[in-house]
PDB file of C-alpha atoms in Angstrom:
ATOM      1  CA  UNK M 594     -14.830  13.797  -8.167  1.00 64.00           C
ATOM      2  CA  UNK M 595     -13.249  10.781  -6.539  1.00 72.00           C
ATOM      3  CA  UNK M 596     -14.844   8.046  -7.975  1.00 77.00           C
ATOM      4  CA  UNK M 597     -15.911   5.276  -4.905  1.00 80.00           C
ATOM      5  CA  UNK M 598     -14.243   2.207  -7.013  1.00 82.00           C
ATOM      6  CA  UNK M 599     -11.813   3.440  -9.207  1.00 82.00           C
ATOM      7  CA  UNK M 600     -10.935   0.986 -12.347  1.00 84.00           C
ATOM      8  CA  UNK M 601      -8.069   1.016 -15.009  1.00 82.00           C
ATOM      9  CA  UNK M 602      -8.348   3.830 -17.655  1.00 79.00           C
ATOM     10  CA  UNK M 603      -9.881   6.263 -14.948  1.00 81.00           C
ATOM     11  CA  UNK M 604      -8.748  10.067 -14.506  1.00 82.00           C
ATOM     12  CA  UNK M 605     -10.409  11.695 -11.661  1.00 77.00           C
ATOM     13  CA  UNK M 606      -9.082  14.422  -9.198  1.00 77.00           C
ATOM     14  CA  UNK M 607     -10.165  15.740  -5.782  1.00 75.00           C
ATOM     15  CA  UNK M 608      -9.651  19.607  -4.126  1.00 69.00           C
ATOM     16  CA  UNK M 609      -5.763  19.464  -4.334  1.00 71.00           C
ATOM     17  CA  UNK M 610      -4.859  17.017  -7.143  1.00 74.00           C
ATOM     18  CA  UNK M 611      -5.559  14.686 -10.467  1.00 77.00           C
ATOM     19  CA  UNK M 612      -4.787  10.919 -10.027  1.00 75.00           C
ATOM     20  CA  UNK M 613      -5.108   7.834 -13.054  1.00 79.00           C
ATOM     21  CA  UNK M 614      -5.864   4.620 -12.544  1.00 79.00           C
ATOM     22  CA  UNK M 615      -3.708   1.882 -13.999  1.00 76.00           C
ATOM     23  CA  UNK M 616      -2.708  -1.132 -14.112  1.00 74.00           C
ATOM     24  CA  UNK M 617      -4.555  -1.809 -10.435  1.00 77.00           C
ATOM     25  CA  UNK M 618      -2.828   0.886  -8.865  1.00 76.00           C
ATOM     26  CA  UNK M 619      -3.783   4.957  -8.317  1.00 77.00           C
ATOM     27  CA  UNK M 620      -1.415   7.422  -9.254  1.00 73.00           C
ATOM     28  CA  UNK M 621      -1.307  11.028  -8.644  1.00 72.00           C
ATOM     29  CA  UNK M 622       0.146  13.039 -11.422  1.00 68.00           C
ATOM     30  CA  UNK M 623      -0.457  16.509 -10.921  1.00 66.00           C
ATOM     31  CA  UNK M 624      -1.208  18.903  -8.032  1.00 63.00           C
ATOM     32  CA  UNK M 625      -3.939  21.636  -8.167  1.00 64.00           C
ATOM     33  CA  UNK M 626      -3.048  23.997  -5.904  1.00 60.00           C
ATOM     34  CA  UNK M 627       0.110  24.817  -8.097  1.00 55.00           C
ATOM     35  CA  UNK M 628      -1.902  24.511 -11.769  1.00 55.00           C
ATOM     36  CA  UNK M 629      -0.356  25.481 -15.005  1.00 61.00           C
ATOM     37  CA  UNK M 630      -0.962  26.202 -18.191  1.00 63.00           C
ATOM     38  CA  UNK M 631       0.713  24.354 -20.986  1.00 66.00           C
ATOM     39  CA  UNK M 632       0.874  24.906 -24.643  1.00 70.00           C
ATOM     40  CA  UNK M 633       1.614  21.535 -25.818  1.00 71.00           C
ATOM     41  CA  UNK M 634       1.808  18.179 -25.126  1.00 72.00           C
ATOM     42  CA  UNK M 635       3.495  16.903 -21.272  1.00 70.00           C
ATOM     43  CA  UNK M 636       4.981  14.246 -20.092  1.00 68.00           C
ATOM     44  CA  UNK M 637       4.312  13.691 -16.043  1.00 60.00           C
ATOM     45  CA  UNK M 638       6.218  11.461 -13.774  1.00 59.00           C
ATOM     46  CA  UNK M 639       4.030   9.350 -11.560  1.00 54.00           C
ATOM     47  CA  UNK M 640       4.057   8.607  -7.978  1.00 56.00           C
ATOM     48  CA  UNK M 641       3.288   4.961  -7.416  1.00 58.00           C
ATOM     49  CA  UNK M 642       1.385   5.107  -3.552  1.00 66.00           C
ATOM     50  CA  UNK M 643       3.669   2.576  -2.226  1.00 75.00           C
ATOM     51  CA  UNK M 644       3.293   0.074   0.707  1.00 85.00           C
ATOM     52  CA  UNK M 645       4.998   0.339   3.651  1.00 89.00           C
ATOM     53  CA  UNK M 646       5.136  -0.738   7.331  1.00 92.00           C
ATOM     54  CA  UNK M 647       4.958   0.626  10.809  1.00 94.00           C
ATOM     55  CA  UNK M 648       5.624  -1.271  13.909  1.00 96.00           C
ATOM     56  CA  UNK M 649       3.672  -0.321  17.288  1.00 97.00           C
ATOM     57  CA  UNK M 650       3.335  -1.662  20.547  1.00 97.00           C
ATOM     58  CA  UNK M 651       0.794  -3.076  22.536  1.00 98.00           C
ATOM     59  CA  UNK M 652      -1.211  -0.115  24.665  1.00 98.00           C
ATOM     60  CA  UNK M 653      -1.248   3.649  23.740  1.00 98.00           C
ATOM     61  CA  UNK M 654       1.752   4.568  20.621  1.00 97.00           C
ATOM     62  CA  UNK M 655       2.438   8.162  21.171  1.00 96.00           C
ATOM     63  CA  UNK M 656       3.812   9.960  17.984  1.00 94.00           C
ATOM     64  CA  UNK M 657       5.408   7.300  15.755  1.00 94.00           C
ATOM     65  CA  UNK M 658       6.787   8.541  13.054  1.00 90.00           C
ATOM     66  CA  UNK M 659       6.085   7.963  10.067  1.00 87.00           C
ATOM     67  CA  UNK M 660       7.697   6.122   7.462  1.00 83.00           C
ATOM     68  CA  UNK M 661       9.471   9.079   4.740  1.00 77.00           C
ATOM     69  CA  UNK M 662       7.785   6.625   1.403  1.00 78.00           C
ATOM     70  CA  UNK M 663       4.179   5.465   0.789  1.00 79.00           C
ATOM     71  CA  UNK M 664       1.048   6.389   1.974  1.00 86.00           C
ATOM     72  CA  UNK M 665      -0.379   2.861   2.302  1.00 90.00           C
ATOM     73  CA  UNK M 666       1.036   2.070   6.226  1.00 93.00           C
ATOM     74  CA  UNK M 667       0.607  -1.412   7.589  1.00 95.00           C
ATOM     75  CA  UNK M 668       0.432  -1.492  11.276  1.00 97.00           C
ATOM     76  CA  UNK M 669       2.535  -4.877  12.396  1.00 96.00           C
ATOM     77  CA  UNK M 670       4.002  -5.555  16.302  1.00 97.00           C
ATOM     78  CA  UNK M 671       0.633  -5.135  18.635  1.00 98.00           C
ATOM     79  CA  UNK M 672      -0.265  -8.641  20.094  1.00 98.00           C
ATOM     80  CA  UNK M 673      -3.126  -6.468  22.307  1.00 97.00           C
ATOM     81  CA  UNK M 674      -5.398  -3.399  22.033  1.00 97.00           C
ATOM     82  CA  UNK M 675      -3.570  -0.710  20.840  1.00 98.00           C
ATOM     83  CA  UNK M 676      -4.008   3.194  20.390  1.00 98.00           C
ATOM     84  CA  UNK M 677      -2.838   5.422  17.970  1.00 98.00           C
ATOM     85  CA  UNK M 678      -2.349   9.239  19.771  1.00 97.00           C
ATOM     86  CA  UNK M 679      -0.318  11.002  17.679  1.00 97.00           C
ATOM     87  CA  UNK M 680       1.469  10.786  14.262  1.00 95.00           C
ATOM     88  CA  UNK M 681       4.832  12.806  13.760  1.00 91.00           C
ATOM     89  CA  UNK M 682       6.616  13.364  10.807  1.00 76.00           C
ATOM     90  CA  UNK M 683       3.883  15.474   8.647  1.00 76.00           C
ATOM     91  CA  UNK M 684       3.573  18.241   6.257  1.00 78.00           C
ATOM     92  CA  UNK M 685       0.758  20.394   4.810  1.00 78.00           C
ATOM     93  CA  UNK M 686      -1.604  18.503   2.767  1.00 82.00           C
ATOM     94  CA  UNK M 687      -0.527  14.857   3.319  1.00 86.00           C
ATOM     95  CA  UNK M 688      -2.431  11.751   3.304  1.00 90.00           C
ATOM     96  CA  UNK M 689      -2.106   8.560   4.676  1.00 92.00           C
ATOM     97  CA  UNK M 690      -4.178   5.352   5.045  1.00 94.00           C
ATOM     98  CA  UNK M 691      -3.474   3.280   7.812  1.00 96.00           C
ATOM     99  CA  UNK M 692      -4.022  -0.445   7.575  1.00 96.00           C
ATOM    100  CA  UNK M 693      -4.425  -2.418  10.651  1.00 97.00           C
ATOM    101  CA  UNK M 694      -2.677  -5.690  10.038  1.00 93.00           C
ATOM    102  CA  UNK M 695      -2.953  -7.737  13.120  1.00 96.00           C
ATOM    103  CA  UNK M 696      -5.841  -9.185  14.579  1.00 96.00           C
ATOM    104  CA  UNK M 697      -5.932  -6.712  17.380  1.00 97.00           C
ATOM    105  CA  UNK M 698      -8.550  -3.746  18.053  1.00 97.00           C
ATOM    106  CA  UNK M 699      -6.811  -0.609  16.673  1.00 98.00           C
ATOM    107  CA  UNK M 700      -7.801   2.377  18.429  1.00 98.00           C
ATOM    108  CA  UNK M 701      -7.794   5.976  17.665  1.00 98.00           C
ATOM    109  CA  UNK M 702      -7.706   8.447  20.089  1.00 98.00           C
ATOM    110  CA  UNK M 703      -9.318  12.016  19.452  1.00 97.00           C
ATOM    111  CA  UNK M 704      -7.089  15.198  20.469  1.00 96.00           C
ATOM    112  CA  UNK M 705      -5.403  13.467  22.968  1.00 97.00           C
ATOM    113  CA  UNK M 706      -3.904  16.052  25.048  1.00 95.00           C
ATOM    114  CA  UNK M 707      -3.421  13.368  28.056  1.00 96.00           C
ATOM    115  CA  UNK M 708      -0.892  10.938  25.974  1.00 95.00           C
ATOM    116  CA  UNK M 709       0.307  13.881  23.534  1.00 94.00           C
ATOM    117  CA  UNK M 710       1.277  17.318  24.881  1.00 92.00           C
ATOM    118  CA  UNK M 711       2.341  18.550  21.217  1.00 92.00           C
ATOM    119  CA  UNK M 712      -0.766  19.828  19.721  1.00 93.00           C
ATOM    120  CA  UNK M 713      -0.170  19.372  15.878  1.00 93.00           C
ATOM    121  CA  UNK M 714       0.892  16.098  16.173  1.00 94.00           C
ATOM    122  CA  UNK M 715      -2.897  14.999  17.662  1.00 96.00           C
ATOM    123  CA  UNK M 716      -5.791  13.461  15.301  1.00 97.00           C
ATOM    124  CA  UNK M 717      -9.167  14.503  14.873  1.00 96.00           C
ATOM    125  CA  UNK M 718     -12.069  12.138  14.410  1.00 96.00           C
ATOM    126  CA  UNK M 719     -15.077  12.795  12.413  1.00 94.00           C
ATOM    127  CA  UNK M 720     -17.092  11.549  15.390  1.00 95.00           C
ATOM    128  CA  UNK M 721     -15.368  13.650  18.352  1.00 95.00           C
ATOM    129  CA  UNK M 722     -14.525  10.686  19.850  1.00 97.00           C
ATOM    130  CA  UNK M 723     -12.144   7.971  20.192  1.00 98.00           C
ATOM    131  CA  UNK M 724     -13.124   5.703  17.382  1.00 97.00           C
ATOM    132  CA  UNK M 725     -12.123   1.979  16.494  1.00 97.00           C
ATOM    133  CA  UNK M 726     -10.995   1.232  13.178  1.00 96.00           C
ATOM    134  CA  UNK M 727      -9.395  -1.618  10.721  1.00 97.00           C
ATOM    135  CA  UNK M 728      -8.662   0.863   7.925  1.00 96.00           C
ATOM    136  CA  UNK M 729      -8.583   4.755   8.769  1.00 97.00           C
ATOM    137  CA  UNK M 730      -7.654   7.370   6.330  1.00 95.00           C
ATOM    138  CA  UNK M 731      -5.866  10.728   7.240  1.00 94.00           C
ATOM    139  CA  UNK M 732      -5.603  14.245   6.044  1.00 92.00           C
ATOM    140  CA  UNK M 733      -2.504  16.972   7.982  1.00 91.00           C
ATOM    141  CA  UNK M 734      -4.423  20.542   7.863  1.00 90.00           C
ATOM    142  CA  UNK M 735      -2.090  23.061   8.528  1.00 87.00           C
ATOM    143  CA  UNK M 736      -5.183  25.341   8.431  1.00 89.00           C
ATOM    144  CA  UNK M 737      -5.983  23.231  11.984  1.00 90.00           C
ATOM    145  CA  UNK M 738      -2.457  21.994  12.821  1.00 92.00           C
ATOM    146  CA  UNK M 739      -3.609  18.493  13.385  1.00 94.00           C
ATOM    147  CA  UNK M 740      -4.369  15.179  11.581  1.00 95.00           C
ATOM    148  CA  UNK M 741      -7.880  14.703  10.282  1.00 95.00           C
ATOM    149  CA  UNK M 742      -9.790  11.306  10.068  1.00 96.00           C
ATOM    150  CA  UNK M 743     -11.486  11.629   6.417  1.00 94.00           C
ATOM    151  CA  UNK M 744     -12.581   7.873   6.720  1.00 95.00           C
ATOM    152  CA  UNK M 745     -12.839   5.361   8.299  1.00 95.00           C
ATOM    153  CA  UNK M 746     -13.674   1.529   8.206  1.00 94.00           C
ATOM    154  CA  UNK M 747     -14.816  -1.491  11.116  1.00 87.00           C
TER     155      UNK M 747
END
């Protein structure tokens, strides 16, 4: 179980993989949905969940795509309200947190079929609405062929 505030020395996992926290930062070390058994001891590489930027424009951003390292995506660019229809560039199981960085209302539009004709590029919101956010945290199903808001924060 994920724990809510994880500190240095911890070893949790969720549904699809086992992460350790160190040093301040997370890292995932091993997936679940490919387990193994091993008869002695392993060494793992880690995947340090980098931070990266993403620049958007004022008004409604229709499938940016997303940057090929980190999870951790700053939004820069909007000097207005902006939207966020669509995400490109995904794969089964990823997940992203999105990090509003400028001082403008970040918007995030649920299945928007007006703005985004390709349907497994769209978002789902846990509210079935469009929802405003500062932080938002995404899940790609492939299971649903969309994006899926897992959290979200004012």
């Amino acid at each position: 179980v994920t724990p809510t505030s994880p500190v240095n020395g911890d070893i949790f996992r969720n549904a699809s993989a086992v992460f350790i926290r160190m040093s301040g930062s997370t890292y995932q070390f091993a997936f679940l949905n490919a387990a193994q058994t091993w008869t002695g001891p392993q060494t793992f590489a880690l995947t340090k969940d980098v931070d990266v930027s993403l620049t958007l424009a004022n008004g409604v951003n229709v499938g940016p795509t997303l940057p090929t390292t980190g999870s951790f995506i700053h939004i820069t660019g909007p000097t207005g309200a902006f939207s966020i229809a669509s995400l490109a560039g995904v794969y089964d199981g990823q997940n992203i947190r999105i990090y509003n960085n400028t001082s403008q209302v970040m918007t995030v539009k649920h299945q928007d079929a007006v703005n985004e004709a390709t349907a497994f590029k769209r978002i789902i919101t846990p509210t079935g609405a469009d929802i405003t956010a500062k932080v938002v945290t995404l899940h790609y199903s492939v299971t649903v062929s969309r994006w899926i808001v897992t959290a979200y924060h004012s």
